PDB file of C-alpha atoms in Angstrom:
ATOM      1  CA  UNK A   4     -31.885 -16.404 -29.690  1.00  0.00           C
ATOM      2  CA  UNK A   5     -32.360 -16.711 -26.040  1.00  0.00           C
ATOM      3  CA  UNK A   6     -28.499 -18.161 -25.419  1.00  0.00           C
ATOM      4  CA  UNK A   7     -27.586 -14.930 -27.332  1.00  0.00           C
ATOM      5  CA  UNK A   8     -29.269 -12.516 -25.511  1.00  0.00           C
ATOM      6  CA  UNK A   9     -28.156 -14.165 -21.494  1.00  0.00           C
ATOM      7  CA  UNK A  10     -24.493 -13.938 -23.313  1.00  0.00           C
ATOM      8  CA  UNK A  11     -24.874 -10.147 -24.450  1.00  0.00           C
ATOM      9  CA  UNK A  12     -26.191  -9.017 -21.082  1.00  0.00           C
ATOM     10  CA  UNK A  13     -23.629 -11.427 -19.122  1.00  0.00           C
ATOM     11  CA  UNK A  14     -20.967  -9.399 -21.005  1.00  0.00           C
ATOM     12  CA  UNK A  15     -22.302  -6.065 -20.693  1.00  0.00           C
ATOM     13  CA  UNK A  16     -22.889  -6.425 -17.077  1.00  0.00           C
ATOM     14  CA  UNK A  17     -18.977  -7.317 -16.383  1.00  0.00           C
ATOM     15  CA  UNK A  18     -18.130  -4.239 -17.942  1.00  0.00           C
ATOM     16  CA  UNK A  19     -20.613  -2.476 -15.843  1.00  0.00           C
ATOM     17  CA  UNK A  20     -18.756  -3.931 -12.608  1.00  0.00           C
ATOM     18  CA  UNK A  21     -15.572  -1.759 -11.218  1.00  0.00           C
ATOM     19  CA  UNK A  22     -12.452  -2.627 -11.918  1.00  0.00           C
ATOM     20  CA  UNK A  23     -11.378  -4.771  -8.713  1.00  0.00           C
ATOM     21  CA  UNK A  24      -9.538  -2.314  -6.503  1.00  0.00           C
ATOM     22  CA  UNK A  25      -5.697  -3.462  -6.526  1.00  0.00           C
ATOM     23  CA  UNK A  26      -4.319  -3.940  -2.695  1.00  0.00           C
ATOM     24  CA  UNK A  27      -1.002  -1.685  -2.079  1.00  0.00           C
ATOM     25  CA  UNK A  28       0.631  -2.790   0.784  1.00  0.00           C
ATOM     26  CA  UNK A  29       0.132   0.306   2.995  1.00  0.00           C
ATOM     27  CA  UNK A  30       0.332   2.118   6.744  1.00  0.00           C
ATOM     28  CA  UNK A  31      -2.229   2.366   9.007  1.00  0.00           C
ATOM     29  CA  UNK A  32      -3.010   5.117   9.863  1.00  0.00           C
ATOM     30  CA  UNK A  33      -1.643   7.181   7.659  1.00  0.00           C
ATOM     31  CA  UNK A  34      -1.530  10.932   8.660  1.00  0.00           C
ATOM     32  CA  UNK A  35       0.350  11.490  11.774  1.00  0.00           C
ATOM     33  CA  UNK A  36       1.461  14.918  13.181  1.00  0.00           C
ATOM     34  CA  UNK A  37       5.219  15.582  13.751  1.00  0.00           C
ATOM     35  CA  UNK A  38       7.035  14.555  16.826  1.00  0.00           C
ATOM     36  CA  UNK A  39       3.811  12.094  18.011  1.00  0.00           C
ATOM     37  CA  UNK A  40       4.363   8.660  19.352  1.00  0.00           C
ATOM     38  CA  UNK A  41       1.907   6.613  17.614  1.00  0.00           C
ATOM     39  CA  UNK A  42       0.957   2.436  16.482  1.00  0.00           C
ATOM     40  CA  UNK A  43       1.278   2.409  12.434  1.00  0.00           C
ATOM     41  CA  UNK A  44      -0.193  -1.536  11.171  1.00  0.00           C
ATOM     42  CA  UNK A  45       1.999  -2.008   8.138  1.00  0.00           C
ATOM     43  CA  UNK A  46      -0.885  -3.867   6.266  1.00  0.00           C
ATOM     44  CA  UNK A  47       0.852  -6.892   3.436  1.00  0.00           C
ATOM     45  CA  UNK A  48      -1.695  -8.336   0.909  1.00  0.00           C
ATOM     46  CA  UNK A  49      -1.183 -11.691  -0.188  1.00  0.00           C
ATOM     47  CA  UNK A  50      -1.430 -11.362  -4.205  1.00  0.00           C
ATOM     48  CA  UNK A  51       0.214 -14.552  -5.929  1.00  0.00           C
ATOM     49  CA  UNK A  52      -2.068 -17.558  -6.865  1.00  0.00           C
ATOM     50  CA  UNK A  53      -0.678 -20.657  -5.346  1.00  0.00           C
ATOM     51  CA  UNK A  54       1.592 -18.598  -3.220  1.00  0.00           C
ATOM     52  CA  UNK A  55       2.206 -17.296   0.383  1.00  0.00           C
ATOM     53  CA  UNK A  56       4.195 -14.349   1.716  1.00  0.00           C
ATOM     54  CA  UNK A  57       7.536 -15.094   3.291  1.00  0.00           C
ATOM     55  CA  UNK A  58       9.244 -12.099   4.092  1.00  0.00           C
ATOM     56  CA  UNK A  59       8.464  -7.957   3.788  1.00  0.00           C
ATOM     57  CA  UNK A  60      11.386  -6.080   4.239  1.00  0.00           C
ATOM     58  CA  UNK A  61      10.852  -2.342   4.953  1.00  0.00           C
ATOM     59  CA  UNK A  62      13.444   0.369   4.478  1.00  0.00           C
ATOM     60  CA  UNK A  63      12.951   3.539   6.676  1.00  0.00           C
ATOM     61  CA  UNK A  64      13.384   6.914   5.971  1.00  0.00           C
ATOM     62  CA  UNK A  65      15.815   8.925   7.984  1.00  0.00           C
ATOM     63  CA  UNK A  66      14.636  10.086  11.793  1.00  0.00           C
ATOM     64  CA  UNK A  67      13.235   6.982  13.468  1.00  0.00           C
ATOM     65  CA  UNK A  68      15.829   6.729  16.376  1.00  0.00           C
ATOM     66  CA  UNK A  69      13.645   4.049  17.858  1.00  0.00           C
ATOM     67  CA  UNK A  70      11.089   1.280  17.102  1.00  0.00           C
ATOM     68  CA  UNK A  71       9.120  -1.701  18.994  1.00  0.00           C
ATOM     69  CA  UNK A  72       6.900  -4.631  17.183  1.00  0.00           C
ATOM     70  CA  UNK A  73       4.451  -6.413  18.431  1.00  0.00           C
ATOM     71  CA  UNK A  74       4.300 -10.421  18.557  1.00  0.00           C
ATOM     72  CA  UNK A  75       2.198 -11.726  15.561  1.00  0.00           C
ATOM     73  CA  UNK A  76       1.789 -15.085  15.693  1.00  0.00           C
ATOM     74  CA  UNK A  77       4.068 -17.107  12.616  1.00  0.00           C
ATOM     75  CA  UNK A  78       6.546 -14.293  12.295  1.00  0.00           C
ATOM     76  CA  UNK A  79       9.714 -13.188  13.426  1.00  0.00           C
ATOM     77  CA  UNK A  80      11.211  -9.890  13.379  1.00  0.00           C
ATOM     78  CA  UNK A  81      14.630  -8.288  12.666  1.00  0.00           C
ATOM     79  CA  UNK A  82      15.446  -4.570  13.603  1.00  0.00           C
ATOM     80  CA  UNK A  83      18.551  -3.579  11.561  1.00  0.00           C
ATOM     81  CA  UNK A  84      20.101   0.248  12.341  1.00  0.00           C
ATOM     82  CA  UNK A  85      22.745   2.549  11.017  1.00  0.00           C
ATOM     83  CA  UNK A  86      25.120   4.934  12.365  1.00  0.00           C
ATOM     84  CA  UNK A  87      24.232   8.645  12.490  1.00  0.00           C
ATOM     85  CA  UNK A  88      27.403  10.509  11.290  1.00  0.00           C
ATOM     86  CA  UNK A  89      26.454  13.160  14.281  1.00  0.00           C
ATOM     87  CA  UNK A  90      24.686  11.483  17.505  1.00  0.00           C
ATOM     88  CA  UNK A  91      21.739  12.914  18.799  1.00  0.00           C
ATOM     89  CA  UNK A  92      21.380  14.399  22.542  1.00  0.00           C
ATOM     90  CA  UNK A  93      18.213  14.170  24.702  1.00  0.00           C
ATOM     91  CA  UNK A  94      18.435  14.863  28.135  1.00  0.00           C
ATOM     92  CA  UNK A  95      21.429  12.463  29.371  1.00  0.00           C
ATOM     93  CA  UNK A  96      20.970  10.264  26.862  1.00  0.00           C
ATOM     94  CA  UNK A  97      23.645  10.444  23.456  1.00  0.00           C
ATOM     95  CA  UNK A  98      21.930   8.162  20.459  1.00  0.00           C
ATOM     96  CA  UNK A  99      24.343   6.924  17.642  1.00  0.00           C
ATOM     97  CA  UNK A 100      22.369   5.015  15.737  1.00  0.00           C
ATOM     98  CA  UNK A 101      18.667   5.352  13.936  1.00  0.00           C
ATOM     99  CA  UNK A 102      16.223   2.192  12.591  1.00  0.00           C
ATOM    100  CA  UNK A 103      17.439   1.338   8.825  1.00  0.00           C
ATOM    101  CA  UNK A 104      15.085  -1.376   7.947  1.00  0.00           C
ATOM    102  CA  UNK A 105      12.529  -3.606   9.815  1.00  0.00           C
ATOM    103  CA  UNK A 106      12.271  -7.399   8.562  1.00  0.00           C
ATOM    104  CA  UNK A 107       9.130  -9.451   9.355  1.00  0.00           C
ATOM    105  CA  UNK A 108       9.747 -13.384   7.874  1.00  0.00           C
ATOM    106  CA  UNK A 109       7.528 -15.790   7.766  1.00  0.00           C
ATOM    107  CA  UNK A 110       7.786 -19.010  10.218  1.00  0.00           C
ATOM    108  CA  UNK A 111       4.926 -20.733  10.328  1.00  0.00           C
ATOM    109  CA  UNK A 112       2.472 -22.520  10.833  1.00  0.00           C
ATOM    110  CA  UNK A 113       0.360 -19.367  12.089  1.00  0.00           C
ATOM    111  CA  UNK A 114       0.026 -16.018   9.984  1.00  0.00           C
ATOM    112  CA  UNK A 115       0.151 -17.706   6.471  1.00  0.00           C
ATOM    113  CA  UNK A 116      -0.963 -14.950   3.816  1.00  0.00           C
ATOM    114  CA  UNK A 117      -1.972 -16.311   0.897  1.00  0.00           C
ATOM    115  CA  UNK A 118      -3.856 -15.191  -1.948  1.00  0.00           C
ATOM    116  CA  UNK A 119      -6.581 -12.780  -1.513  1.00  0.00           C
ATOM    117  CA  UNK A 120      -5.301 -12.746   2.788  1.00  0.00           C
ATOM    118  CA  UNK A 121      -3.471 -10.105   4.684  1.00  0.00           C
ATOM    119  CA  UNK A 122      -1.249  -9.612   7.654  1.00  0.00           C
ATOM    120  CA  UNK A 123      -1.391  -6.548   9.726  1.00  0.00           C
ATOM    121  CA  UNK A 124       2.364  -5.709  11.352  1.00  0.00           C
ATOM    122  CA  UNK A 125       2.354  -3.393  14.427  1.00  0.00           C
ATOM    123  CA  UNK A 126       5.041  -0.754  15.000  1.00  0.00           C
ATOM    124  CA  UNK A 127       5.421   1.851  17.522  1.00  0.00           C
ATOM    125  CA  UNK A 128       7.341   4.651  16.563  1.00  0.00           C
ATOM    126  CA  UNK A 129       7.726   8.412  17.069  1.00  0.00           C
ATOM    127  CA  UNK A 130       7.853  10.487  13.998  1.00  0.00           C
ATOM    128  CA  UNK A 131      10.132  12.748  13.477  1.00  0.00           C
ATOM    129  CA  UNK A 132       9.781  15.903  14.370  1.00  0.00           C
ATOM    130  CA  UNK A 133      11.472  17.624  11.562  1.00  0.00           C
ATOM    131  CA  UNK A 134       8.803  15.926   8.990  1.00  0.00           C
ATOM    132  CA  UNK A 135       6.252  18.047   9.143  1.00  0.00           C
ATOM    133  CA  UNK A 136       4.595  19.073   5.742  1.00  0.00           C
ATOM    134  CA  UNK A 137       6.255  15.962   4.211  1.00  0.00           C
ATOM    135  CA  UNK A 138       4.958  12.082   2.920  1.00  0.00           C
ATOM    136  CA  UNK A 139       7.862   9.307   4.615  1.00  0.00           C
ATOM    137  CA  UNK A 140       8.066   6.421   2.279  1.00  0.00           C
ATOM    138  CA  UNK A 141       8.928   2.873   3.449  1.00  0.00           C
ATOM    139  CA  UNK A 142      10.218   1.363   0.753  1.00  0.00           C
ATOM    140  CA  UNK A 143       9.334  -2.571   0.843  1.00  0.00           C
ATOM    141  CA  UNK A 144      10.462  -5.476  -1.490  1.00  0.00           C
ATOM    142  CA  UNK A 145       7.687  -8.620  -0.694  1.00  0.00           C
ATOM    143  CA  UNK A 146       8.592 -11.960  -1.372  1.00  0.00           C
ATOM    144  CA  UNK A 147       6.797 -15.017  -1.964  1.00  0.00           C
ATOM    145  CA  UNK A 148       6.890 -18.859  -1.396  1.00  0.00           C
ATOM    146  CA  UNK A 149       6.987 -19.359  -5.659  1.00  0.00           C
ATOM    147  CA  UNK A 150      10.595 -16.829  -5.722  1.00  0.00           C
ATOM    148  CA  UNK A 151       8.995 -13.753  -6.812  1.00  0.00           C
ATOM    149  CA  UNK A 152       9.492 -10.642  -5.164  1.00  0.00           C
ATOM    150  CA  UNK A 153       7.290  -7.179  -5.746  1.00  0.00           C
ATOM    151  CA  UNK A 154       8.932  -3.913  -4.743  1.00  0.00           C
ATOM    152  CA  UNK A 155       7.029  -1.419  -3.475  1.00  0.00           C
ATOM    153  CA  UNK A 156       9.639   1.534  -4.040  1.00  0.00           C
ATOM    154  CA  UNK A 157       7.700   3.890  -6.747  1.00  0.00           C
ATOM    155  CA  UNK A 158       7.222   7.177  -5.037  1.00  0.00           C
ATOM    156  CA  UNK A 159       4.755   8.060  -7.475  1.00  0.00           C
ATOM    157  CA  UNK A 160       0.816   7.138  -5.883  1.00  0.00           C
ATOM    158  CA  UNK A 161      -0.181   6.670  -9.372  1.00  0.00           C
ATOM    159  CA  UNK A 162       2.533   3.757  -9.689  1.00  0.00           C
ATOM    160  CA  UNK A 163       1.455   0.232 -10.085  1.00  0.00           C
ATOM    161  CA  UNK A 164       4.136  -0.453  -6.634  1.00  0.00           C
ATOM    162  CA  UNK A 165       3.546   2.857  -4.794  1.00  0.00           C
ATOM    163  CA  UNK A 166       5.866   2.552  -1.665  1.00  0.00           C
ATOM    164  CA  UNK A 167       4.300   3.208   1.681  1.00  0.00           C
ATOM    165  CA  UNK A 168       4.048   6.186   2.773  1.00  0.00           C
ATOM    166  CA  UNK A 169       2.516   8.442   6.156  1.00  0.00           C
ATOM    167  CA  UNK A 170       1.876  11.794   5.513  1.00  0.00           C
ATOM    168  CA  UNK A 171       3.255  13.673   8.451  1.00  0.00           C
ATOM    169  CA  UNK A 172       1.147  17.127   9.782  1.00  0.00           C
ATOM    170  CA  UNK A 173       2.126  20.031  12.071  1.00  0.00           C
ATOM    171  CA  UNK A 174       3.295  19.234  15.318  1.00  0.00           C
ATOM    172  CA  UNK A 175      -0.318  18.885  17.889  1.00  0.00           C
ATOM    173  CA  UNK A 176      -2.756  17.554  15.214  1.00  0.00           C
ATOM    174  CA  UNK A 177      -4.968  14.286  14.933  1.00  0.00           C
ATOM    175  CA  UNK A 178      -3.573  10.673  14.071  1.00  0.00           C
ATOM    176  CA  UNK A 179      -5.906   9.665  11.174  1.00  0.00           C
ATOM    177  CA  UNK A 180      -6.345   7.009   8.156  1.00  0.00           C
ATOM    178  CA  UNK A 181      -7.537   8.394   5.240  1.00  0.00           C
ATOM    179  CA  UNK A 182     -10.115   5.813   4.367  1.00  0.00           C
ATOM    180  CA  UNK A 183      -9.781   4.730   0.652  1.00  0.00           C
ATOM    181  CA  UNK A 184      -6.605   6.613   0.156  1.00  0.00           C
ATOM    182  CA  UNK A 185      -3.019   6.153   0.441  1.00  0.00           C
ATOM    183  CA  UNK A 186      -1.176   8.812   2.062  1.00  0.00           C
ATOM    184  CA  UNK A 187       0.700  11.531   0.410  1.00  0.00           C
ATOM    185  CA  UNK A 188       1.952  14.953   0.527  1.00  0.00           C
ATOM    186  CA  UNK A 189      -0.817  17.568  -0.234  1.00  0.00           C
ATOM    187  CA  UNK A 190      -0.445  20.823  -2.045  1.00  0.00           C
ATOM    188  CA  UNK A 191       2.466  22.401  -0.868  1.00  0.00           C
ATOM    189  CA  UNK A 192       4.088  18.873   0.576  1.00  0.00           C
ATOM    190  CA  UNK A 193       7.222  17.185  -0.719  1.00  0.00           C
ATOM    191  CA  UNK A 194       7.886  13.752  -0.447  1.00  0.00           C
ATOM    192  CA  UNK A 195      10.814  11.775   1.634  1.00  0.00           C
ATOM    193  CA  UNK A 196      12.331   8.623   1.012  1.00  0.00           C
ATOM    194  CA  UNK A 197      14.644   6.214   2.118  1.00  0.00           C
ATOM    195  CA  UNK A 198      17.434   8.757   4.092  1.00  0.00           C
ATOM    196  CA  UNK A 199      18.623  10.468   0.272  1.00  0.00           C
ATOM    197  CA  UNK A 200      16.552   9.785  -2.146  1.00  0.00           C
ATOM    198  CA  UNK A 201      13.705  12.726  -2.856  1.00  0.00           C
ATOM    199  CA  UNK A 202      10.352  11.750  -4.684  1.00  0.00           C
ATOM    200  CA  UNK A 203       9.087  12.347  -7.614  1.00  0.00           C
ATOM    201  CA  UNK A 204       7.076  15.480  -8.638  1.00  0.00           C
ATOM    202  CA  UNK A 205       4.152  13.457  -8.908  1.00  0.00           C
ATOM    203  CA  UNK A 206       4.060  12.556  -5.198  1.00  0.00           C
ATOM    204  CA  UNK A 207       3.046  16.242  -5.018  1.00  0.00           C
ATOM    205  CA  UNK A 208      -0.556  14.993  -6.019  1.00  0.00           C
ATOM    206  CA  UNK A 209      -3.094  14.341  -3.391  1.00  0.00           C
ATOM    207  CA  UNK A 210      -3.951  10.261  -3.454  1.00  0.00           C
ATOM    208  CA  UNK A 211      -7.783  11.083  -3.505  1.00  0.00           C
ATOM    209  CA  UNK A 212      -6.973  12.230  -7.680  1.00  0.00           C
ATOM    210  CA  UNK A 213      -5.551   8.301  -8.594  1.00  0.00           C
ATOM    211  CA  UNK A 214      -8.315   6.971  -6.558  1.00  0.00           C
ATOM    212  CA  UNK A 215     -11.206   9.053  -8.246  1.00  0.00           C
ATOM    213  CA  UNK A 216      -9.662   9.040 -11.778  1.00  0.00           C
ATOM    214  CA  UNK A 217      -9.348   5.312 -11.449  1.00  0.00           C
ATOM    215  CA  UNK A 218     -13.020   5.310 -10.659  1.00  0.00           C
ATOM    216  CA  UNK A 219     -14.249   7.615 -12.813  1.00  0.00           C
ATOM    217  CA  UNK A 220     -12.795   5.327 -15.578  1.00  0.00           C
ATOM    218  CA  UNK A 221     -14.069   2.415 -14.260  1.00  0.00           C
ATOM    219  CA  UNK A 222     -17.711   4.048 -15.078  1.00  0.00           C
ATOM    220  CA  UNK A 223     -16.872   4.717 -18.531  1.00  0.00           C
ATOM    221  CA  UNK A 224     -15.939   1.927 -19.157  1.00  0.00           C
ATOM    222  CA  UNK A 225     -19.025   0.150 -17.743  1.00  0.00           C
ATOM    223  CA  UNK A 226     -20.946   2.846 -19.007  1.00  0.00           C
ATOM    224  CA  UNK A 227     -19.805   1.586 -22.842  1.00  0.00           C
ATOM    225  CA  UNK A 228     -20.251  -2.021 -22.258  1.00  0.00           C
ATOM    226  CA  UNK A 229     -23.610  -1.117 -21.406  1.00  0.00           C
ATOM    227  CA  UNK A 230     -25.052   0.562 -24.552  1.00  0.00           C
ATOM    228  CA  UNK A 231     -23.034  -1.755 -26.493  1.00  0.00           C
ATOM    229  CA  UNK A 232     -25.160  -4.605 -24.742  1.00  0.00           C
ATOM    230  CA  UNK A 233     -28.431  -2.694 -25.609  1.00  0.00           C
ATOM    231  CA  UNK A 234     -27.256  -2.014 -28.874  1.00  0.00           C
ATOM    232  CA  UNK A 235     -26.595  -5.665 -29.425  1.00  0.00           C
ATOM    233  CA  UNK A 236     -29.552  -7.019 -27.840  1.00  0.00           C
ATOM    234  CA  UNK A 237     -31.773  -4.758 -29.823  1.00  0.00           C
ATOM    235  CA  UNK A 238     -30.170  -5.861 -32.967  1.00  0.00           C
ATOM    236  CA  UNK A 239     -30.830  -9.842 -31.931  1.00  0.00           C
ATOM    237  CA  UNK A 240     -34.339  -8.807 -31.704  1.00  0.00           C
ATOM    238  CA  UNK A 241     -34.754  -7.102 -34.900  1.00  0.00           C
ATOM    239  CA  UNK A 242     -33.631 -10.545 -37.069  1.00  0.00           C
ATOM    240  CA  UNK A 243     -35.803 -12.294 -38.275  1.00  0.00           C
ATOM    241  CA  UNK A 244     -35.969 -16.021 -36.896  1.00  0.00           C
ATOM    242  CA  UNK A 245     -34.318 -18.373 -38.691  1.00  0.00           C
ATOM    243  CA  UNK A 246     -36.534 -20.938 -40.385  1.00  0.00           C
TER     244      UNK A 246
END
């Protein structure tokens, strides 16, 4: 009887508990006004059992005519550009080409992200100036030490592989992270990707409503496993003993 009850109440308590929050890998911070100069942390979760990052490859949106990375220990770092069809003039100074994709890979023996770790990858960049009112993904494919790869390219925020994203504000604001959310394009906002591709009308939601509908079903849920434990446990008590 007393084995039966500990079990009941083990098993309504874990469906009490929240659903563990699943890491994205995300930028830091993540609301940025137009034309600013700023340090963005691309932050990479380590999320395979028995496995290690190796590489994060991120694809950037049109605009960045310019980038510089810091020196984190265990990885190196490849800037790859493209050619602008039409070169852009400031001052004395003609620029033909913009950043296309930044490549961190792992080396070793320092910076090792396994499971349940995570990196943090500095960039300094200037965003665009032309963004305003919009959500810039940076599409990133992940890859691990066991051959699997995770691609971060959904521009929905209620996707299992949101890409990342900054949500860019009117030219003079505040750089901020929006603690507990991933950025995105607020009522009004359209999303960017990737130089063509435009995102989904669900990017149009505010990140706060995935966060706060995944929580609110996390308490119904617990909320059931909870009476059904009473329910249970009162039912034990009501048998009568076995002889």
């Amino acid at each position: 009887m007393r084995a039966r009850t500990i079990a009941v109440l083990v098993a309504a308590g874990a469906l009490l508990s929240p659903a563990g929050a699943l890491a994205h890998i995300s930028i830091h911070p993540n609301t940025i006004p137009a034309g600013a100069f700023a340090t963005i942390d691309v932050r990479v979760p380590g999320e395979q059992q028995g496995a290690y990052v190796t590489r994060v490859d991120v694809l950037f949106p049109a605009g960045f005519t310019g980038v510089g990375y810091e020196n984190v220990p265990g990885w190196s770092v490849h800037v790859i550009e493209r050619k602008l069809a039409k070169p852009i003039v400031q001052g004395d100074e003609s620029i033909d080409a913009e950043v296309s994709q930044v490549v961190w890979t792992w080396t070793g023996p320092l910076g090792k992200v396994a499971d349940g770790q995570f990196v943090q990858l500095p960039l300094s960049v200037a965003i665009p100036t032309d963004a305003s009112g919009r959500a810039l993904e940076f599409r990133t494919v992940q890859s691990y030490s066991n051959g699997q790869t995770v691609h971060w390219i959904d521009p929905s925020l209620q996707a299992e592989h949101p890409s990342p994203r900054i949500d860019v504000t009117a030219k003079g604001g505040v750089i901020e992270d929006v603690a507990g959310d991933e950025a995105g394009p607020r009522g009004g906002q359209t999303g960017a990707g990737g130089g063509t591709a435009a995102a989904a009308p669900a990017v149009a939601k505010s990140a706060g409503g995935a966060s706060k509908g995944l929580a609110i079903a996390a308490l119904i849920v617990g909320a059931v496993g909870l009476l059904a434990g009473i329910r249970a446990l009162v039912v034990l008590r009501r048998r009568p003993a076995a002889a």
